[in-house]
CSV table of C-alpha atoms and ligand atoms in Angstrom, one decimal:
chain,number,residue,atom,x,y,z
L,1,UNK,CA,105.9,107.7,94.4
L,2,UNK,CA,102.8,105.7,95.7
L,3,UNK,CA,99.7,105.7,93.6
L,4,UNK,CA,96.7,107.3,95.3
L,5,UNK,CA,93.2,105.7,95.5
L,6,UNK,CA,89.8,106.5,96.9
L,7,UNK,CA,89.3,103.0,98.2
L,8,UNK,CA,91.6,100.1,98.9
L,9,UNK,CA,89.8,96.8,99.2
L,10,UNK,CA,91.6,94.1,101.1
L,11,UNK,CA,90.5,90.6,100.0
L,12,UNK,CA,89.4,89.5,96.6
L,13,UNK,CA,86.6,87.0,97.7
L,14,UNK,CA,83.1,87.4,96.6
L,15,UNK,CA,82.6,90.4,99.0
L,16,UNK,CA,85.7,92.2,97.8
L,17,UNK,CA,85.0,91.5,94.1
L,18,UNK,CA,81.5,92.9,94.3
L,19,UNK,CA,82.7,95.9,96.3
L,20,UNK,CA,85.4,96.5,93.6
L,21,UNK,CA,82.6,96.6,90.9
L,22,UNK,CA,80.2,98.8,93.0
L,23,UNK,CA,82.8,101.3,94.0
L,24,UNK,CA,84.2,101.7,90.4
L,25,UNK,CA,80.5,102.0,89.2
L,26,UNK,CA,80.3,105.0,91.6
L,27,UNK,CA,83.5,106.3,89.9
L,28,UNK,CA,85.8,105.7,92.9
L,29,UNK,CA,89.4,105.0,92.1
L,30,UNK,CA,89.9,101.5,93.5
L,31,UNK,CA,92.6,99.1,94.3
L,32,UNK,CA,92.0,95.4,95.4
L,33,UNK,CA,94.6,93.4,97.1
L,34,UNK,CA,94.3,89.6,97.3
L,35,UNK,CA,96.8,87.3,99.0
L,36,UNK,CA,96.1,84.3,96.8
L,37,UNK,CA,97.1,84.1,93.2
L,38,UNK,CA,93.5,83.4,92.3
L,39,UNK,CA,90.5,85.6,93.0
L,40,UNK,CA,87.2,84.3,94.5
L,41,UNK,CA,88.3,83.6,98.2
L,42,UNK,CA,86.6,80.7,100.0
L,43,UNK,CA,84.2,80.0,97.1
L,44,UNK,CA,87.2,79.1,94.8
L,45,UNK,CA,89.1,77.4,97.6
L,46,UNK,CA,86.3,75.2,99.1
L,47,UNK,CA,83.5,75.0,96.6
L,48,UNK,CA,84.5,75.7,93.0
L,49,UNK,CA,82.8,72.4,91.8
L,50,UNK,CA,79.7,72.7,94.1
L,51,UNK,CA,76.4,74.1,93.0
L,52,UNK,CA,75.1,77.1,94.8
L,53,UNK,CA,71.4,77.7,94.9
L,54,UNK,CA,71.0,80.8,97.1
L,55,UNK,CA,72.2,83.7,94.9
L,56,UNK,CA,69.5,85.8,93.6
L,57,UNK,CA,69.1,85.6,89.9
L,58,UNK,CA,71.0,82.2,89.6
L,59,UNK,CA,68.6,79.2,90.1
L,60,UNK,CA,71.9,77.2,90.4
L,61,UNK,CA,75.5,78.1,89.7
L,62,UNK,CA,78.9,76.4,90.4
L,63,UNK,CA,81.2,78.2,92.6
L,64,UNK,CA,83.7,78.5,89.8
L,65,UNK,CA,81.1,79.9,87.2
L,66,UNK,CA,79.9,82.4,90.0
L,67,UNK,CA,83.5,83.7,90.5
L,68,UNK,CA,84.1,83.9,86.7
L,69,UNK,CA,81.0,86.1,86.4
L,70,UNK,CA,82.1,88.2,89.5
L,71,UNK,CA,85.5,88.8,88.1
L,72,UNK,CA,84.1,90.0,84.7
L,73,UNK,CA,81.8,92.4,86.7
L,74,UNK,CA,84.5,93.6,89.0
L,75,UNK,CA,86.8,94.4,86.0
L,76,UNK,CA,84.1,96.3,84.1
L,77,UNK,CA,85.5,99.8,85.2
L,78,UNK,CA,89.1,98.6,85.5
L,79,UNK,CA,90.1,98.8,89.3
L,80,UNK,CA,93.7,98.0,90.0
L,81,UNK,CA,93.9,94.3,91.1
L,82,UNK,CA,97.0,93.0,92.9
L,83,UNK,CA,97.0,89.2,93.4
L,84,UNK,CA,99.5,87.0,95.3
L,85,UNK,CA,100.3,89.7,97.8
L,86,UNK,CA,99.3,89.9,101.4
L,87,UNK,CA,98.5,93.2,103.0
L,88,UNK,CA,100.8,93.6,106.0
L,89,UNK,CA,100.7,97.2,107.2
L,90,UNK,CA,98.1,99.9,107.6
L,91,UNK,CA,99.2,103.3,108.9
L,92,UNK,CA,97.0,106.4,109.1
L,93,UNK,CA,98.9,109.5,108.0
L,94,UNK,CA,97.0,112.8,108.3
L,95,UNK,CA,93.7,112.2,106.4
L,96,UNK,CA,94.8,109.2,104.4
L,97,UNK,CA,96.1,105.6,104.9
L,98,UNK,CA,99.4,104.2,103.8
L,99,UNK,CA,99.2,100.4,103.0
L,100,UNK,CA,102.3,98.2,102.5
L,101,UNK,CA,102.0,94.7,101.1
L,102,UNK,CA,104.3,91.7,101.7
L,103,UNK,CA,105.9,92.3,98.3
L,104,UNK,CA,106.6,95.9,99.3
L,105,UNK,CA,104.0,97.6,97.2
L,106,UNK,CA,103.0,100.9,98.8
L,107,UNK,CA,99.5,102.3,98.4
L,108,UNK,CA,98.0,105.6,99.5
L,109,UNK,CA,94.2,105.6,99.9
L,110,UNK,CA,91.5,107.8,101.4
L,111,UNK,CA,89.4,104.9,102.7
L,112,UNK,CA,89.8,101.2,103.2
L,113,UNK,CA,87.4,98.3,103.0
L,114,UNK,CA,88.4,95.1,104.9
L,115,UNK,CA,86.9,92.1,103.0
L,116,UNK,CA,89.4,89.6,104.4
L,117,UNK,CA,87.0,86.8,105.3
L,118,UNK,CA,88.5,84.7,108.1
L,119,UNK,CA,92.0,85.2,106.5
L,120,UNK,CA,94.1,83.9,103.6
L,121,UNK,CA,94.3,80.2,103.2
L,122,UNK,CA,97.5,78.7,101.9
L,123,UNK,CA,97.6,75.2,100.6
L,124,UNK,CA,100.2,72.7,102.0
L,125,UNK,CA,102.0,70.3,99.7
L,126,UNK,CA,102.9,66.8,100.6
L,127,UNK,CA,106.3,66.5,102.4
L,128,UNK,CA,108.1,65.0,99.5
L,129,UNK,CA,107.0,67.9,97.2
L,130,UNK,CA,110.3,69.7,97.7
L,131,UNK,CA,112.3,66.8,96.6
L,132,UNK,CA,110.5,66.5,93.3
L,133,UNK,CA,112.5,67.7,90.3
L,134,UNK,CA,111.9,71.3,89.6
L,135,UNK,CA,109.7,71.9,86.5
L,136,UNK,CA,107.0,74.4,85.5
L,137,UNK,CA,104.6,71.4,85.6
L,138,UNK,CA,105.3,71.0,89.4
L,139,UNK,CA,104.5,74.7,90.1
L,140,UNK,CA,101.2,74.5,88.2
L,141,UNK,CA,99.7,71.5,89.9
L,142,UNK,CA,96.3,72.6,91.2
L,143,UNK,CA,95.2,72.5,94.8
L,144,UNK,CA,91.5,73.2,94.0
L,145,UNK,CA,89.1,71.3,91.8
L,146,UNK,CA,88.4,73.6,88.9
L,147,UNK,CA,87.9,73.5,85.1
L,148,UNK,CA,85.9,70.4,85.4
L,149,UNK,CA,85.7,69.6,81.6
L,150,UNK,CA,89.4,69.1,81.5
L,151,UNK,CA,89.1,65.9,83.7
L,152,UNK,CA,86.6,64.2,81.2
L,153,UNK,CA,88.0,60.8,80.0
L,154,UNK,CA,91.4,61.5,81.8
L,155,UNK,CA,93.6,59.5,84.1
L,156,UNK,CA,93.7,61.6,87.3
L,157,UNK,CA,96.1,61.2,90.2
L,158,UNK,CA,95.1,62.8,93.4
L,159,UNK,CA,97.9,63.2,96.0
L,160,UNK,CA,96.1,63.7,99.3
L,161,UNK,CA,95.9,62.6,102.9
L,162,UNK,CA,92.5,64.0,103.8
L,163,UNK,CA,88.7,63.9,103.2
L,164,UNK,CA,89.0,66.5,100.4
L,165,UNK,CA,91.0,64.0,98.3
L,166,UNK,CA,88.3,61.4,98.9
L,167,UNK,CA,85.5,63.8,97.8
L,168,UNK,CA,87.3,65.0,94.7
L,169,UNK,CA,88.0,61.3,93.8
L,170,UNK,CA,84.3,60.3,94.3
L,171,UNK,CA,83.2,63.3,92.3
L,172,UNK,CA,85.6,62.8,89.4
L,173,UNK,CA,85.1,59.0,89.1
L,174,UNK,CA,82.0,59.7,87.1
L,175,UNK,CA,83.7,61.7,84.3
L,176,UNK,CA,87.4,60.6,84.4
L,177,UNK,CA,88.7,57.5,82.8
L,178,UNK,CA,90.6,56.4,86.0
L,179,UNK,CA,91.1,57.9,89.4
L,180,UNK,CA,94.1,57.0,91.6
L,181,UNK,CA,94.7,58.4,95.2
L,182,UNK,CA,98.3,58.5,96.5
L,183,UNK,CA,98.3,59.0,100.2
L,184,UNK,CA,101.6,59.3,101.9
L,185,UNK,CA,100.0,58.4,105.3
L,186,UNK,CA,98.0,55.4,106.4
L,187,UNK,CA,94.7,57.1,107.0
L,188,UNK,CA,92.6,59.9,105.5
L,189,UNK,CA,92.4,62.8,107.9
L,190,UNK,CA,88.9,64.2,108.8
L,191,UNK,CA,87.2,61.5,106.7
L,192,UNK,CA,83.8,60.2,107.9
L,193,UNK,CA,83.1,56.5,107.8
L,194,UNK,CA,80.4,57.1,105.2
L,195,UNK,CA,83.1,58.7,102.9
L,196,UNK,CA,85.5,55.8,103.5
L,197,UNK,CA,82.8,53.3,102.8
L,198,UNK,CA,82.0,55.0,99.4
L,199,UNK,CA,85.7,55.0,98.5
L,200,UNK,CA,86.0,51.3,99.4
L,201,UNK,CA,82.9,50.4,97.2
L,202,UNK,CA,84.2,52.4,94.3
L,203,UNK,CA,86.7,51.5,91.6
L,204,UNK,CA,89.1,54.2,92.8
L,205,UNK,CA,92.6,52.9,93.2
L,206,UNK,CA,94.1,53.9,96.6
L,207,UNK,CA,97.8,53.6,97.6
L,208,UNK,CA,98.8,54.3,101.2
L,209,UNK,CA,102.3,55.2,102.2
L,210,UNK,CA,102.7,56.3,98.6
L,211,UNK,CA,105.2,59.2,98.1
L,212,UNK,CA,105.3,61.2,94.9
L,213,UNK,CA,108.7,60.7,93.2
L,214,UNK,CA,108.6,62.2,89.7
L,215,UNK,CA,106.4,63.5,87.0
L,216,UNK,CA,107.3,62.2,83.4
L,217,UNK,CA,106.3,64.6,80.7
L,218,UNK,CA,105.8,64.1,76.9
L,219,UNK,CA,107.6,66.2,74.3
L,220,UNK,CA,104.9,68.9,74.5
L,221,UNK,CA,105.4,69.1,78.3
L,222,UNK,CA,102.1,67.5,79.0
L,223,UNK,CA,102.0,64.8,81.7
L,224,UNK,CA,102.3,61.3,80.7
L,225,UNK,CA,103.1,59.3,84.0
L,226,UNK,CA,103.6,59.8,87.7
L,227,UNK,CA,106.3,57.9,89.5
L,228,UNK,CA,105.7,57.1,93.2
L,229,UNK,CA,107.6,55.2,95.9
L,230,UNK,CA,105.3,52.5,97.3
L,231,UNK,CA,105.0,51.2,100.9
L,232,UNK,CA,108.2,49.1,100.3
L,233,UNK,CA,110.2,52.0,98.9
L,234,UNK,CA,110.0,50.6,95.3
L,235,UNK,CA,109.2,52.8,92.3
L,236,UNK,CA,105.8,52.4,90.6
L,237,UNK,CA,104.8,54.2,87.5
L,238,UNK,CA,101.3,55.0,86.5
L,239,UNK,CA,99.7,56.6,83.5
L,240,UNK,CA,98.5,60.1,84.2
L,241,UNK,CA,97.0,63.1,82.4
L,242,UNK,CA,96.0,65.2,85.4
L,243,UNK,CA,97.4,65.6,88.9
L,244,UNK,CA,95.7,67.4,91.9
L,245,UNK,CA,97.0,67.7,95.5
L,246,UNK,CA,95.3,68.5,98.8
L,247,UNK,CA,97.4,68.2,101.9
L,248,UNK,CA,95.4,70.6,104.1
L,249,UNK,CA,95.4,74.3,104.5
L,250,UNK,CA,97.1,76.9,106.6
L,251,UNK,CA,95.4,80.1,107.6
L,252,UNK,CA,97.1,83.4,107.6
L,253,UNK,CA,94.9,85.9,109.5
L,254,UNK,CA,95.2,89.6,108.8
L,255,UNK,CA,97.1,91.4,111.7
L,256,UNK,CA,94.1,93.5,112.7
L,257,UNK,CA,95.5,94.4,116.2
L,258,UNK,CA,98.7,95.9,114.6
L,259,UNK,CA,96.5,98.0,112.3
L,260,UNK,CA,94.4,99.3,115.3
L,261,UNK,CA,91.3,97.5,114.3
L,262,UNK,CA,89.3,96.0,117.2
L,263,UNK,CA,88.0,92.5,117.0
L,264,UNK,CA,85.9,90.2,119.1
L,265,UNK,CA,86.7,86.5,118.7
L,266,UNK,CA,88.5,87.2,115.5
L,267,UNK,CA,85.7,89.1,113.9
L,268,UNK,CA,85.5,92.9,113.4
L,269,UNK,CA,82.5,94.5,115.0
L,270,UNK,CA,80.9,97.1,112.7
L,271,UNK,CA,78.0,99.4,113.1
L,272,UNK,CA,75.0,99.6,110.6
L,273,UNK,CA,77.1,101.6,108.1
L,274,UNK,CA,79.9,98.9,108.2
L,275,UNK,CA,82.2,101.3,109.9
L,276,UNK,CA,85.0,99.8,112.1
L,277,UNK,CA,86.4,101.6,115.2
L,278,UNK,CA,88.8,103.4,112.9
L,279,UNK,CA,87.4,106.4,110.9
L,280,UNK,CA,87.8,105.7,107.2
L,281,UNK,CA,88.1,101.9,107.6
L,282,UNK,CA,85.1,99.8,106.8
L,283,UNK,CA,84.6,96.1,106.8
L,284,UNK,CA,82.1,93.6,105.1
L,285,UNK,CA,81.6,89.9,104.4
L,286,UNK,CA,82.5,86.9,106.5
L,287,UNK,CA,85.0,88.9,108.7
L,288,UNK,CA,82.2,91.2,110.3
L,289,UNK,CA,80.1,90.7,113.2
L,290,UNK,CA,76.9,92.5,114.2
L,291,UNK,CA,73.6,91.3,115.6
L,292,UNK,CA,71.8,89.2,113.0
L,293,UNK,CA,74.9,88.7,110.8
L,294,UNK,CA,74.7,85.8,108.4
L,295,UNK,CA,77.9,84.4,106.7
L,296,UNK,CA,76.5,84.0,103.2
L,297,UNK,CA,77.7,85.4,99.8
L,298,UNK,CA,74.6,87.6,99.4
L,299,UNK,CA,75.0,89.2,102.8
L,300,UNK,CA,78.5,90.2,101.7
L,301,UNK,CA,77.2,91.9,98.6
L,302,UNK,CA,74.7,94.0,100.7
L,303,UNK,CA,77.4,94.9,103.3
L,304,UNK,CA,79.8,95.9,100.5
L,305,UNK,CA,77.2,98.3,99.0
L,306,UNK,CA,76.6,100.0,102.4
L,307,UNK,CA,80.4,100.2,103.1
L,308,UNK,CA,81.2,101.6,99.7
L,309,UNK,CA,78.3,104.2,99.7
L,310,UNK,CA,79.6,105.4,103.1
L,311,UNK,CA,83.2,105.5,102.1
L,312,UNK,CA,82.1,107.6,99.2
L,313,UNK,CA,80.1,110.0,101.4
L,314,UNK,CA,83.1,110.3,103.7
L,315,UNK,CA,85.3,111.4,100.8
L,316,UNK,CA,82.6,113.6,99.2
L,317,UNK,CA,79.9,114.6,101.8
L,318,UNK,CA,77.8,116.2,99.0
L,319,UNK,CA,77.2,112.9,97.1
L,320,UNK,CA,74.0,110.9,97.2
L,321,UNK,CA,74.0,108.0,99.6
L,322,UNK,CA,73.0,105.5,96.9
L,323,UNK,CA,72.5,105.4,93.1
L,324,UNK,CA,70.6,103.0,90.9
L,325,UNK,CA,72.8,101.3,88.2
L,326,UNK,CA,69.9,101.8,85.8
L,327,UNK,CA,70.3,105.5,86.3
L,328,UNK,CA,74.0,105.5,86.0
L,329,UNK,CA,74.1,103.6,82.7
L,330,UNK,CA,71.1,105.4,81.1
F,1,LIG,C1,81.8,74.6,102.6
F,1,LIG,C2,81.2,75.9,102.5
F,1,LIG,C3,79.9,76.0,101.8
F,1,LIG,C4,79.3,77.3,101.6
F,1,LIG,N1,78.1,77.4,100.9
F,1,LIG,C5,77.5,78.6,100.8
F,1,LIG,C6,76.3,78.6,100.0
F,1,LIG,O1,75.7,77.7,99.6
F,1,LIG,N2,75.7,79.8,99.9
F,1,LIG,C7,76.3,81.1,100.5
F,1,LIG,O2,75.7,82.1,100.3
F,1,LIG,N3,77.5,80.9,101.2
F,1,LIG,C8,78.0,79.7,101.3
F,1,LIG,N4,79.2,79.7,102.0
F,1,LIG,C9,79.8,80.9,102.7
F,1,LIG,C10,80.5,81.7,101.6
F,1,LIG,O3,81.5,80.9,101.1
F,1,LIG,C11,81.1,82.9,102.3
F,1,LIG,O4,80.1,83.6,103.0
F,1,LIG,C12,81.8,83.9,101.3
F,1,LIG,O5,82.6,83.2,100.5
F,1,LIG,C13,82.5,85.0,102.1
F,1,LIG,O6,83.1,85.8,101.2
F,1,LIG,P1,84.2,86.9,101.6
F,1,LIG,O7,84.6,87.6,100.4
F,1,LIG,O8,83.6,87.8,102.7
F,1,LIG,O9,85.4,86.1,102.3
F,1,LIG,P2,86.4,85.1,101.6
F,1,LIG,O10,85.8,84.3,100.6
F,1,LIG,O11,87.0,84.4,102.8
F,1,LIG,O12,87.5,86.0,101.0
F,1,LIG,C14,88.4,86.7,101.7
F,1,LIG,C15,89.6,86.9,100.9
F,1,LIG,O13,90.6,87.8,101.6
F,1,LIG,C16,91.9,87.4,101.3
F,1,LIG,N5,92.7,88.0,102.4
F,1,LIG,C17,92.6,87.8,103.8
F,1,LIG,N6,93.5,88.6,104.3
F,1,LIG,C18,94.2,89.3,103.4
F,1,LIG,C19,95.3,90.2,103.5
F,1,LIG,N7,95.8,90.6,104.6
F,1,LIG,N8,95.8,90.7,102.3
F,1,LIG,C20,95.3,90.3,101.1
F,1,LIG,N9,94.2,89.4,101.0
F,1,LIG,C21,93.7,88.9,102.2
F,1,LIG,C22,91.8,85.9,101.3
F,1,LIG,O14,92.9,85.3,100.7
F,1,LIG,C23,90.4,85.6,100.6
F,1,LIG,O15,90.6,85.4,99.3
F,1,LIG,C24,79.9,78.4,102.2
F,1,LIG,C25,81.2,78.3,102.9
F,1,LIG,C26,81.7,77.1,102.9
F,1,LIG,C27,83.1,77.0,103.6
């Protein structure tokens, strides 16, 4: 038997997370579905280490720290949160929606909020990844730069063929003991000359045509060395405490057309109440389009509030359009 909700939020980026808090603050029963294993959307994918300066109340905050606070806030009233599961199907049945995820989870909900951003980004691994021996270490190698303190004074190996790998290396060289880039190609994709020059001037070690071969672990399962095949196909072993990879991203867009949601150039057109063309389905954040739309974190917050309030009104037409949190928590 499927669990029933007032609101299903699709996407656990900053917009979806804030919507989850706001809707549960308004006592709605909420489920949030996020395709990635981690919450935080684009902010965690592209800018966890960067400082953000245009969020009200935070003179400066790193992407990772912002998302950490947002998750804490979103969980305050305990919404159901599903991660690592992509929403595939949306059907309207009588006055409610039946949602089905890739993992076969079935959800019944009175309203839906699409906070999908431009879609779910999945990270690629280097070609040789599948040939590496299976280990729990292999599956836990990060594909974003987070938890910065853990790189302090460490030997860091970055397996990457693109500009992200260069930028991580340039950023980490200040705090790490040593930074080595293993690039299985002979160039860095999308890298600007300026980035290549900074890399060349730095003491970062770069190996081209270098293919990962093995991870050597200590008795406590922590990393001790990385083995790679060099340009001549010979094995080389380097000391390593941390490994990161970035071999590009693949975008999995939500199948809006199949769900009956109208889009223009990939974006959902909404009215001033964040309503889509389908009664009961709202949208907010980077995925929406309306005159004057800005793709900023703060715009997503405001749009989430409008969408949630009007989803609430749809379910309970007698309710107030908005409430002050200072009144709710009196
Ligand atoms: C390089 C860069 C710098 C930026 N700098 C700033 C800045 O300084 N200030 C600022 O305000 N903004 C900045 N932004 C913009 C900001 O990151 C976005 O506006 C914001 O992250 C959008 O949040 P969102 O939740 O709407 O979408 P997203 O963050 O894209 O989240 C959408 C989520 O939905 C998930 N999803 C998609 N489809 C499905 C599905 N079918 N099922 C389940 N889950 C799904 C995705 O996996 C993703 O996690 C920057 C963006 C970039 C790329």
